[in-house]
Coordinates of C-alpha atoms in Angstrom, one line a residue:
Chain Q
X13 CA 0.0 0.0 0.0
X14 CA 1.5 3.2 -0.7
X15 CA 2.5 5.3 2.2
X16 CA 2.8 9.0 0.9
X17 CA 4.7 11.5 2.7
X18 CA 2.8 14.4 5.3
X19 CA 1.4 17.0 2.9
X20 CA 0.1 20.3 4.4
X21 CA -3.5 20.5 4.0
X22 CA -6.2 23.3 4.7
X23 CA -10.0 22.6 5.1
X24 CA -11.7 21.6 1.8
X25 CA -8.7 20.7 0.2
X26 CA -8.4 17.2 -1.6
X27 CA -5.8 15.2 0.2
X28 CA -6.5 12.0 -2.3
X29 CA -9.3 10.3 -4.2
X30 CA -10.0 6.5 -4.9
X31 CA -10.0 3.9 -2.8
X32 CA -8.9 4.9 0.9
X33 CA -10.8 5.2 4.0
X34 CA -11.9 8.5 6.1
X35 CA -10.4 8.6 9.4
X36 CA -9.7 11.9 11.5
X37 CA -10.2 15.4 10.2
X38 CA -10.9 13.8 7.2
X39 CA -14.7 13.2 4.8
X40 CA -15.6 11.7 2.2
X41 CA -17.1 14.0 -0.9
X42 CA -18.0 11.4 -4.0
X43 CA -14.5 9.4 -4.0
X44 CA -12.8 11.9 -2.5
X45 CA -10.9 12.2 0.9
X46 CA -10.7 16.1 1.9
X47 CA -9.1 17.3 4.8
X48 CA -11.6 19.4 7.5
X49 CA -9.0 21.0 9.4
X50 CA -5.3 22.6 8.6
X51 CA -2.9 20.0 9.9
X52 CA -0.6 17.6 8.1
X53 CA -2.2 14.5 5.9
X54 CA -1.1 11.0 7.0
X55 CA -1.7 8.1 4.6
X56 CA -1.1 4.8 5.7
X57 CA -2.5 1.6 4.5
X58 CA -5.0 2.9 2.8
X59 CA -6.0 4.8 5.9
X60 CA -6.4 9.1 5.1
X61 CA -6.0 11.0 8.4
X62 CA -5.3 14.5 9.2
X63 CA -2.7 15.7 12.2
X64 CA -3.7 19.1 13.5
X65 CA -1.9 21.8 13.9
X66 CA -4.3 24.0 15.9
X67 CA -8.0 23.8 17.6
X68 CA -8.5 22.6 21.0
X69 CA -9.1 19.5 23.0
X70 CA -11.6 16.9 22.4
X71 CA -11.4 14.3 24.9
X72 CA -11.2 11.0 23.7
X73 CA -11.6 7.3 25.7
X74 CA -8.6 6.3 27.7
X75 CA -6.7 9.3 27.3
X76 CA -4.6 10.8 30.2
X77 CA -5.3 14.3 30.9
X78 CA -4.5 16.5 33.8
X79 CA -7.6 18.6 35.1
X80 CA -8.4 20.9 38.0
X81 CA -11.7 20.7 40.2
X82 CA -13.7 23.5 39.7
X83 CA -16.6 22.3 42.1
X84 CA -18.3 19.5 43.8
X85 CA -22.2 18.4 43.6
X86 CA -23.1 15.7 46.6
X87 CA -21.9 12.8 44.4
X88 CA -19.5 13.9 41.6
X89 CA -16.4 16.3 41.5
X90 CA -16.6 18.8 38.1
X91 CA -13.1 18.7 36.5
X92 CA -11.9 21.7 34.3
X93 CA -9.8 19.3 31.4
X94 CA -8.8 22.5 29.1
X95 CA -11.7 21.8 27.3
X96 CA -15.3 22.5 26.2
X97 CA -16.4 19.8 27.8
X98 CA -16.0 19.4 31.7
X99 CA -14.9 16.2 33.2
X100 CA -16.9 14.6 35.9
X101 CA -15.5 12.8 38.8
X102 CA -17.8 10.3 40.2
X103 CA -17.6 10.4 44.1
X104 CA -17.6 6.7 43.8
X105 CA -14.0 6.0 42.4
X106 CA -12.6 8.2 45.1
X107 CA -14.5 6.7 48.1
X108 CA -15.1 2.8 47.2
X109 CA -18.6 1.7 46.5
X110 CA -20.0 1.6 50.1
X111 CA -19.8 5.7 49.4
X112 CA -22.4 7.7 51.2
X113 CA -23.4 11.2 50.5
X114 CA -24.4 11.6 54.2
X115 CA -21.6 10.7 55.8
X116 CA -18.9 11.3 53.0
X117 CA -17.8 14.7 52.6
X118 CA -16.0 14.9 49.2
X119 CA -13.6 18.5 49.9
X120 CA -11.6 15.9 52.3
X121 CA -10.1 14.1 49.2
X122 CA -10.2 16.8 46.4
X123 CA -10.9 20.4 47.6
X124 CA -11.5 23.4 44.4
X125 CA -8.6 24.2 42.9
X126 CA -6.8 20.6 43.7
X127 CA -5.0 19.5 40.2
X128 CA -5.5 15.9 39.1
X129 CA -3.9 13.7 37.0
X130 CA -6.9 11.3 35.6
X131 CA -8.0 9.2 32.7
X132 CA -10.8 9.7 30.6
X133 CA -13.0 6.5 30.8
X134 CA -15.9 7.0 28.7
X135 CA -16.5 10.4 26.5
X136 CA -19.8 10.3 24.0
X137 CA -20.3 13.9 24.1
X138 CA -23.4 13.8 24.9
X139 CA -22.9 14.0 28.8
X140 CA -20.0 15.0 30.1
X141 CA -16.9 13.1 29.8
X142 CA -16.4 10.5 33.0
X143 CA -12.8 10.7 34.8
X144 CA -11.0 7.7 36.8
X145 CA -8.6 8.7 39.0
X146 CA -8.2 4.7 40.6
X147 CA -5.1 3.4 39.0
X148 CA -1.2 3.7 38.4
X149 CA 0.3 7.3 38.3
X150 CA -3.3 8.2 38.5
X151 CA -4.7 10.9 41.6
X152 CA -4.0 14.4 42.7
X153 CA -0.8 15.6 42.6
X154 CA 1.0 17.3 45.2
X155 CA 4.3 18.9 43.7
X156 CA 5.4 19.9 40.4
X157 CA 5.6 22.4 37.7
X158 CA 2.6 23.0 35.9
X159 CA 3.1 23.9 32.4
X160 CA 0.2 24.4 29.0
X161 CA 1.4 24.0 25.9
X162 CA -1.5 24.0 22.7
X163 CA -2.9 20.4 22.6
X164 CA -3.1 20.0 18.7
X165 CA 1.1 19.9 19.9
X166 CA 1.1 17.1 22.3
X167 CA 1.9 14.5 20.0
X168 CA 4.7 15.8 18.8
X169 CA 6.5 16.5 22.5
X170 CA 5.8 12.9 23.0
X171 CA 7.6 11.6 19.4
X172 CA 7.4 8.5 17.8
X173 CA 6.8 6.2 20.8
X174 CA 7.7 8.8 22.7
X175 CA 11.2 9.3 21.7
X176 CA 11.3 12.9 22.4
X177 CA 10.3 13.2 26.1
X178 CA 12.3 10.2 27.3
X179 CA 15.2 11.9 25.6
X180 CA 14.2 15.2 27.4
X181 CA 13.6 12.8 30.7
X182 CA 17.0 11.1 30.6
X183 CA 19.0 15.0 29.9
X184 CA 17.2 16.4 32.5
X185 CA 16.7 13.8 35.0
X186 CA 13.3 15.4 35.4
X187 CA 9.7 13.2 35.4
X188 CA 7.1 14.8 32.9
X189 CA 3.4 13.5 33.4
X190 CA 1.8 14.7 30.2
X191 CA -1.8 15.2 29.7
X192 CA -3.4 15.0 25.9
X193 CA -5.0 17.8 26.7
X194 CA -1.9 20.1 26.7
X195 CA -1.2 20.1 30.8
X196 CA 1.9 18.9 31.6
X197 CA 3.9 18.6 35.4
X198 CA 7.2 18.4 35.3
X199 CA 9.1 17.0 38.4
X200 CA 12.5 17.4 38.9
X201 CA 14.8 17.2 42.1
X202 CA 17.7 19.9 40.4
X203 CA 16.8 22.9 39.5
X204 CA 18.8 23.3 36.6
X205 CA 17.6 20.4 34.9
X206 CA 13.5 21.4 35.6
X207 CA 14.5 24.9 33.5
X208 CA 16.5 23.0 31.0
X209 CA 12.9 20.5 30.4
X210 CA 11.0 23.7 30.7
X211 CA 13.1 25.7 28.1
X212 CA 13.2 22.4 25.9
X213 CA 9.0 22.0 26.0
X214 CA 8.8 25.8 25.3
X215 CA 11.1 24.9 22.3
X216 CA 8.9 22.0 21.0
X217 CA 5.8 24.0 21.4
X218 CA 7.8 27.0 19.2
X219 CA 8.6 25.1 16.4
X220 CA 6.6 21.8 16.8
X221 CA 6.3 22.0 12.7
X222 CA 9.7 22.1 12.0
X223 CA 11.4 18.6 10.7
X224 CA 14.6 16.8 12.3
X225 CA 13.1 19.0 15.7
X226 CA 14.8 16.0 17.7
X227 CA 17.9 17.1 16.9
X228 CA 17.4 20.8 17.3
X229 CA 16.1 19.5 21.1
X230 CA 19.3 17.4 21.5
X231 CA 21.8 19.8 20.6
X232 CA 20.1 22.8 22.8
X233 CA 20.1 19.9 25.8
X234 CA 23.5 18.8 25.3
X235 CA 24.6 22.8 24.9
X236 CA 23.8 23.8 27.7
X237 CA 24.8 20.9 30.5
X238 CA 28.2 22.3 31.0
Chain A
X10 CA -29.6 52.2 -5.4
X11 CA -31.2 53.3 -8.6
X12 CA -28.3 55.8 -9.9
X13 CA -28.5 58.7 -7.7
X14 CA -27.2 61.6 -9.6
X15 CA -23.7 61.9 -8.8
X16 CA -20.2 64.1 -10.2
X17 CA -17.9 60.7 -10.0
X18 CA -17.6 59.3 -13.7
X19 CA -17.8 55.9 -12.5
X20 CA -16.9 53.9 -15.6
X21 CA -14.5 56.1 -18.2
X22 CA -14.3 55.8 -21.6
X23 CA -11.4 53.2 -21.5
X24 CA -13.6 50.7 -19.3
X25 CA -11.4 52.0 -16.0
X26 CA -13.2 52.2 -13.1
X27 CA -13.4 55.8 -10.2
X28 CA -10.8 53.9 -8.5
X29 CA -8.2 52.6 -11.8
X30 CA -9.4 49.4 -11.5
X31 CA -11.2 47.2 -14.9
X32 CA -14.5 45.8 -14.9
X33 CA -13.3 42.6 -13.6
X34 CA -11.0 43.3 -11.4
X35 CA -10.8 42.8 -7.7
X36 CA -9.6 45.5 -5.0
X37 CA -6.3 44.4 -3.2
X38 CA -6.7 41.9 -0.5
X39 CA -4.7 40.8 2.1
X40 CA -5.4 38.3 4.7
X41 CA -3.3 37.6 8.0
X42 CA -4.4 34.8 10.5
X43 CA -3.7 34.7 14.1
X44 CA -2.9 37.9 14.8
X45 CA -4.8 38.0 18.5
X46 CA -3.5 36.0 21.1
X47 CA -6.7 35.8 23.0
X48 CA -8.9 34.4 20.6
X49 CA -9.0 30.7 19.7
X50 CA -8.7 32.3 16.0
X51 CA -8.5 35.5 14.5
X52 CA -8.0 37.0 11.4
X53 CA -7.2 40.7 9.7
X54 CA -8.7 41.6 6.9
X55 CA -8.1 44.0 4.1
X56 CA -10.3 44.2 1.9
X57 CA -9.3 47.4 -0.8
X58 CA -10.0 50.3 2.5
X59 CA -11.9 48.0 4.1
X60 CA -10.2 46.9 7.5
X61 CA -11.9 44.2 9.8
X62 CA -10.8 42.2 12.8
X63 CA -12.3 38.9 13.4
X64 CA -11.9 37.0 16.8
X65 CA -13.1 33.2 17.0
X66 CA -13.7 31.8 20.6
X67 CA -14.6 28.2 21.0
X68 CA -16.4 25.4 21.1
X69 CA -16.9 26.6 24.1
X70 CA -20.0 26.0 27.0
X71 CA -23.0 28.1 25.9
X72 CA -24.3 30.7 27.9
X73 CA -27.3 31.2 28.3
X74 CA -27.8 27.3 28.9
X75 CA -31.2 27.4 27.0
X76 CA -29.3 28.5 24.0
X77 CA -27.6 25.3 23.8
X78 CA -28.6 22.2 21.6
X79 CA -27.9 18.7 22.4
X80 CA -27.7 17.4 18.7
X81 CA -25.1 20.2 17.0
X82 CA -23.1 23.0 18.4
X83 CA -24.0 26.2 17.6
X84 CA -22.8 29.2 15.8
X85 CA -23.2 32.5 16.3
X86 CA -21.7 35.8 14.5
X87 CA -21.7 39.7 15.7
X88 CA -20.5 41.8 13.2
X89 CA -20.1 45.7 14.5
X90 CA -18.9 48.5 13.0
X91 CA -16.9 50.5 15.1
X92 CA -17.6 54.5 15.4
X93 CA -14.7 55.1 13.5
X94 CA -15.0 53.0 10.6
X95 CA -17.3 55.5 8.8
X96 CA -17.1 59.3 7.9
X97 CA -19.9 60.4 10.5
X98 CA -19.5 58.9 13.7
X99 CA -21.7 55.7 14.1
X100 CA -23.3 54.9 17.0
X101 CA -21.8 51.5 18.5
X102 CA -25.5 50.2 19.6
X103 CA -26.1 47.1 16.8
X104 CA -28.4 48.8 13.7
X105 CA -30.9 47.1 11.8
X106 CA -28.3 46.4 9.6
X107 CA -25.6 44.7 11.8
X108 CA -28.2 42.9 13.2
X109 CA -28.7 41.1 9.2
X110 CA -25.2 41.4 8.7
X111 CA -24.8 39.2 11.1
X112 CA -27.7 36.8 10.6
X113 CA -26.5 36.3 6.7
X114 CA -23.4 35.6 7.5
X115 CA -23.9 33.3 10.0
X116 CA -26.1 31.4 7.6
X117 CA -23.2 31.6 4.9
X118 CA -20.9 30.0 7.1
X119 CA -22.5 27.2 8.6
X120 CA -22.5 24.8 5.8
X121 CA -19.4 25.2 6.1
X122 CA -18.3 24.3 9.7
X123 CA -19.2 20.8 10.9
X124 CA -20.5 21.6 14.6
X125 CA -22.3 18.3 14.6
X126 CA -19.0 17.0 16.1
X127 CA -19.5 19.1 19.2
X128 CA -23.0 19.2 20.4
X129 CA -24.1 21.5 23.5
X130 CA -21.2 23.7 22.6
X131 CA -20.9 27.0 20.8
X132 CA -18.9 28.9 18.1
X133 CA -18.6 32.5 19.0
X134 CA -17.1 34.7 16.0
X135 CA -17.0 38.8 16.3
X136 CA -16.2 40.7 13.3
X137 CA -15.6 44.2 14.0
X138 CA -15.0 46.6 11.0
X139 CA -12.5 49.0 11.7
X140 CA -13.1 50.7 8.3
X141 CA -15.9 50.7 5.7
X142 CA -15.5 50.9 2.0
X143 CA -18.1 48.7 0.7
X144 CA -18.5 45.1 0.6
X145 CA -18.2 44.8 4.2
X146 CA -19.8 42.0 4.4
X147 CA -17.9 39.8 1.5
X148 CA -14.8 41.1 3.5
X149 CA -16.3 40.0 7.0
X150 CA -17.3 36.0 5.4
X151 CA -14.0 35.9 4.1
X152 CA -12.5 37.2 7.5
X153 CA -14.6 35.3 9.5
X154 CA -13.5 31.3 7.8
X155 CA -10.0 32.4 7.6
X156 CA -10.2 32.7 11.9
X157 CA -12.5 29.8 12.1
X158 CA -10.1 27.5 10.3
X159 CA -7.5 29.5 12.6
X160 CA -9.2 28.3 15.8
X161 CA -9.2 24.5 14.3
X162 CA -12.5 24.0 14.1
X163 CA -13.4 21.4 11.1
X164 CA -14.6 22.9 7.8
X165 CA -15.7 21.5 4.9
X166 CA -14.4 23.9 3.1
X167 CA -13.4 28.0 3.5
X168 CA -15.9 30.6 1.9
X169 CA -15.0 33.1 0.2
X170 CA -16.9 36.7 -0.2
X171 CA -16.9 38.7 -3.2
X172 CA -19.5 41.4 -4.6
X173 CA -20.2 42.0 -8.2
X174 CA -23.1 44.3 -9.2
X175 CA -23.9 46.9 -11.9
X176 CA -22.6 50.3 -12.4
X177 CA -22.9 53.2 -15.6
X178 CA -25.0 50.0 -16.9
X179 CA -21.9 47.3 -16.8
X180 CA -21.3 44.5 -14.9
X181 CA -18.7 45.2 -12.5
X182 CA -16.5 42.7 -9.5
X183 CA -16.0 44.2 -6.4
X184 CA -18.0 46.7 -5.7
X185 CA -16.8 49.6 -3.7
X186 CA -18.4 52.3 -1.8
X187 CA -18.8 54.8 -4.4
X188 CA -20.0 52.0 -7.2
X189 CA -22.7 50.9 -4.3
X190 CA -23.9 54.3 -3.5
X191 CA -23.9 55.3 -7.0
X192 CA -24.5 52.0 -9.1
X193 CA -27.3 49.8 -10.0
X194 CA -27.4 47.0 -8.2
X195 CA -25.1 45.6 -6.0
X196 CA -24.8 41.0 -5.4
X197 CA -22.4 39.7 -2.7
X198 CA -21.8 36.0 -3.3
X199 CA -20.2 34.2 -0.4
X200 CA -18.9 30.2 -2.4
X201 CA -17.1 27.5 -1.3
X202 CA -14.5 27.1 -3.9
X203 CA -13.9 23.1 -3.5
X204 CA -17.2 22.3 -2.6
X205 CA -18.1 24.5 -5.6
X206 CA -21.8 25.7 -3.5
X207 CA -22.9 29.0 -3.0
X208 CA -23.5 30.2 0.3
X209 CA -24.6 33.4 0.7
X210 CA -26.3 35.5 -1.7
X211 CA -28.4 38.6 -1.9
X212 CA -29.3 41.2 -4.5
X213 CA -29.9 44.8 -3.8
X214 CA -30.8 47.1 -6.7
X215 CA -32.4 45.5 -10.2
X216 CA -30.9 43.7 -12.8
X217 CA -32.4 41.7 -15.8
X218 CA -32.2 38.1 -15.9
X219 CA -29.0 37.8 -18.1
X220 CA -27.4 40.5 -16.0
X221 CA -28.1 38.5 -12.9
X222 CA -26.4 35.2 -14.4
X223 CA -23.1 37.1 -15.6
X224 CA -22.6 39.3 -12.0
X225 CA -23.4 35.9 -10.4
X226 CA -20.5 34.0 -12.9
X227 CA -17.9 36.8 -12.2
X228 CA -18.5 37.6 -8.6
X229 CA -18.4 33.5 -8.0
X230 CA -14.5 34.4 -10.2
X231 CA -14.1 37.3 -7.9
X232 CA -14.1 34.5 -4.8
X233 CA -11.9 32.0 -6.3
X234 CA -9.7 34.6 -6.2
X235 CA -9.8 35.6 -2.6
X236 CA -10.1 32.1 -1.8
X237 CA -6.3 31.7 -3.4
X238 CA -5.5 34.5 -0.7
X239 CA -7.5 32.9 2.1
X240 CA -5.5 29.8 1.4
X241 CA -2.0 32.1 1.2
X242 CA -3.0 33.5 4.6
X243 CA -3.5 30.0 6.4
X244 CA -0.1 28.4 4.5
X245 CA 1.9 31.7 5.7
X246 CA 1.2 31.5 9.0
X247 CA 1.2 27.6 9.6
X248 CA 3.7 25.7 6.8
X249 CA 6.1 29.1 6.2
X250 CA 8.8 28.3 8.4
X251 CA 10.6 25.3 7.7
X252 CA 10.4 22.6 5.7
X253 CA 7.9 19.8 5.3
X254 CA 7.1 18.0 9.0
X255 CA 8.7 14.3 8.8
X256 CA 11.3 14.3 11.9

């Protein structure tokens, strides 16, 4: 199958016709694929998909964001998640299932304005996106850096399988918990290594559409640890 | 409308136009995106004299709540002229006019965007008109997708504005202030250039039924070719530095 480079694409424009399938940011018009969003086109396998460059966050099953509670009903907690949509937090996965509202009171685990590192576990946008915070390197989080960075540029501070944090992780010694929805806490015991991460992010974010951006992180890393 | 009695020879002799231009020739245009950090989107405008801003904020949670549908998100469009843009002061409360400005344009752009993917959500775009030349509204479509497509929010394709109308009895693109006080008729065409559909369309002034089909064939001309700056606008500011993405 053939497997054509990244081609920049704005809305409406044709990315390829015949016999391929619509995936994201992508429709069909007659036999045509079109892209709906500016971004780069990605053909693989017969597969048409479009990565964006810009627009917000849409959350997505299973996906790790970081979010802040806003406020608290008697049996959920609402979760800002950087997007339109506000996360809820059911009481339950906080408490257990013998949770009570009466003698429960839910500020004594996650108070307004607590951050959260959570997973998205079911998102159909017609209610409101459900959060977990019950599992590994899930729950609130007590120290850190927080930093934003635009969403549609996630992706590319991760790298293929992640290549380009763990090469910013092992520079810096620092611990980066990345959210898909642009949040990201950085940890780091030396100080000079949490401004090094910082300053490399900041760098990604800059120039996330430029190519070989690995290397350009790599040398600015290596520059500076003298 | 009608040919008010007027000094300005709007059509001379040599087919050249009050402002140098030919018959079928577009006033300058120049589009840049993201020029306002606040907004989701944004987009400057000009349009020949006409200057106009447009911020894009969302999806974002609806307020007031009632507003707010549970099948589609929602689009909605202010367009304002600013006091300044005009010769007399104008006042800033929204005219009559705005008011339809607004609606039509609205209703130009939404078969365009695809809000279906974010239901109980809603698309906010202001367009304010710093200056006024004519064909505001052609200027404030064209504006207004150029932001939209800024913020990310899926199109199906961009629309593009461009007037044509009738003035000194010929069929004229673009028509300015001057042409549109003084002319005959005046017929903004807002056209998705891919999609090859018209999206807005109005007709003020009177123009027989051949007249009508050729200011609709060269004003739908006229938006292909904003629609090559539209597209310049969104390739400058995303794909100019650098090389093609593939590290």
């Amino acid at each position: 199958m053939t497997n054509e480079k990244n081609r920049h694409v704005i809305p409406g424009e044709v990315i390829v016709s015949g016999n391929y399938r619509s995936e994201q940011n992508t429709f069909m018009e007659g036999n045509k694929i079109v892209s709906s969003i500016i971004g780069l086109s990605d053909i693989r396998d017969g597969n048409v998909r479009v990565i964006p460059l810009t627009g917000g966050y849409i959350p997505k099953d299973d996906d790790l964001v970081i979010g802040k509670i806003i406020s608290h009903s008697a049996m959920s907690w609402q979760v800002n998640i950087n997007s339109c949509y506000d996360g809820m937090l059911p009481a339950s996965d906080v408490f257990g299932r013998d949770f009570s509202s009466h003698s429960d009171d839910l500020t004594s685990k996650l108070a307004n304005g607590d951050l959260i590192v959570a997973r998205i576990v079911n998102s159909d946008r017609t209610r409101d996106p459900l959060l977990t915070i019950s599992g590994r390197e899930l729950g609130k989080i007590d120290s850190g850096e927080l930093l934003q960075i635009s969403p549609s540029k996630v992706p590319r501070l991760i790298g293929k399988r992640g290549s380009m944090i763990q090469m910013i992780e092992n520079a810096t010694n620092a611990n980066v918990t990345i959210g898909q929805n642009g949040l990201l806490v950085i940890s780091c015991e030396d100080s000079n290594g949490l401004i090094k991460a910082i300053n490399a992010i900041e760098l990604i974010e800059e120039q996330a559409h430029i190519a070989n951006l690995t290397d350009k992180v790599n040398e600015m890393l290596e520059s500076k640890s003298e | 409308m009608g040919g008010r009695d007027t000094d300005i020879v709007l059509l001379d002799e040599n087919g050249i136009r009050s402002d140098g231009r030919k018959v079928n020739e577009t006033r300058k245009v120049s589009i840049k995106a993201g020029v306002l950090k606040n907004a989701n989107g944004s987009a400057y405008i000009e349009f020949g004299d006409n200057k106009i801003l447009v911020g894009v904020y969302g999806p974002r949670d609806v307020h007031p709540k009632h507003m707010s549908d549970t099948n589609t998100g929602i689009l909605r469009c202010r367009y304002h002229m600013t006091p300044f843009s005009v010769g007399e002061r104008k006042n800033p409360a929204p005219s009559r006019r705005e008011i339809e400005i607004s609606k039509v344009i609205k209703e130009a752009l939404e078969p365009a965007v695809m809000l279906k993917q974010f239901p109980r959500t809603a698309v906010d775009v202001y367009m304010e008109v710093l200056q006024a030349d004519g064909g505001t509204r052609c200027a404030a479509l064209t504006g207004a997708s150029v932001a939209l497509a800024d913020a990310g929010i899926p199109m199906r394709d961009l629309v593009a504005g461009c007037a044509a109308g009738k003035a000194a009895d010929t069929i004229i693109l673009d028509v300015n202030n001057e042409e549109d006080q003084a002319g005959q008729a005046d017929l903004p065409v807002g056209y998705m250039p891919n999609l090859e559909k018209v999206t807005l369309l109005q007709l003020d002034g009177i123009l027989t039924s051949d007249e009508y089909k050729k200011c609709l064939e060269i004003g739908i001309d006229g938006c292909k070719q904003v629609y090559e700056i539209q597209k310049k606008a969104l390739q400058d500011k995303y794909f100019a530095k650098g090389d093609q993405n593939n590290g």
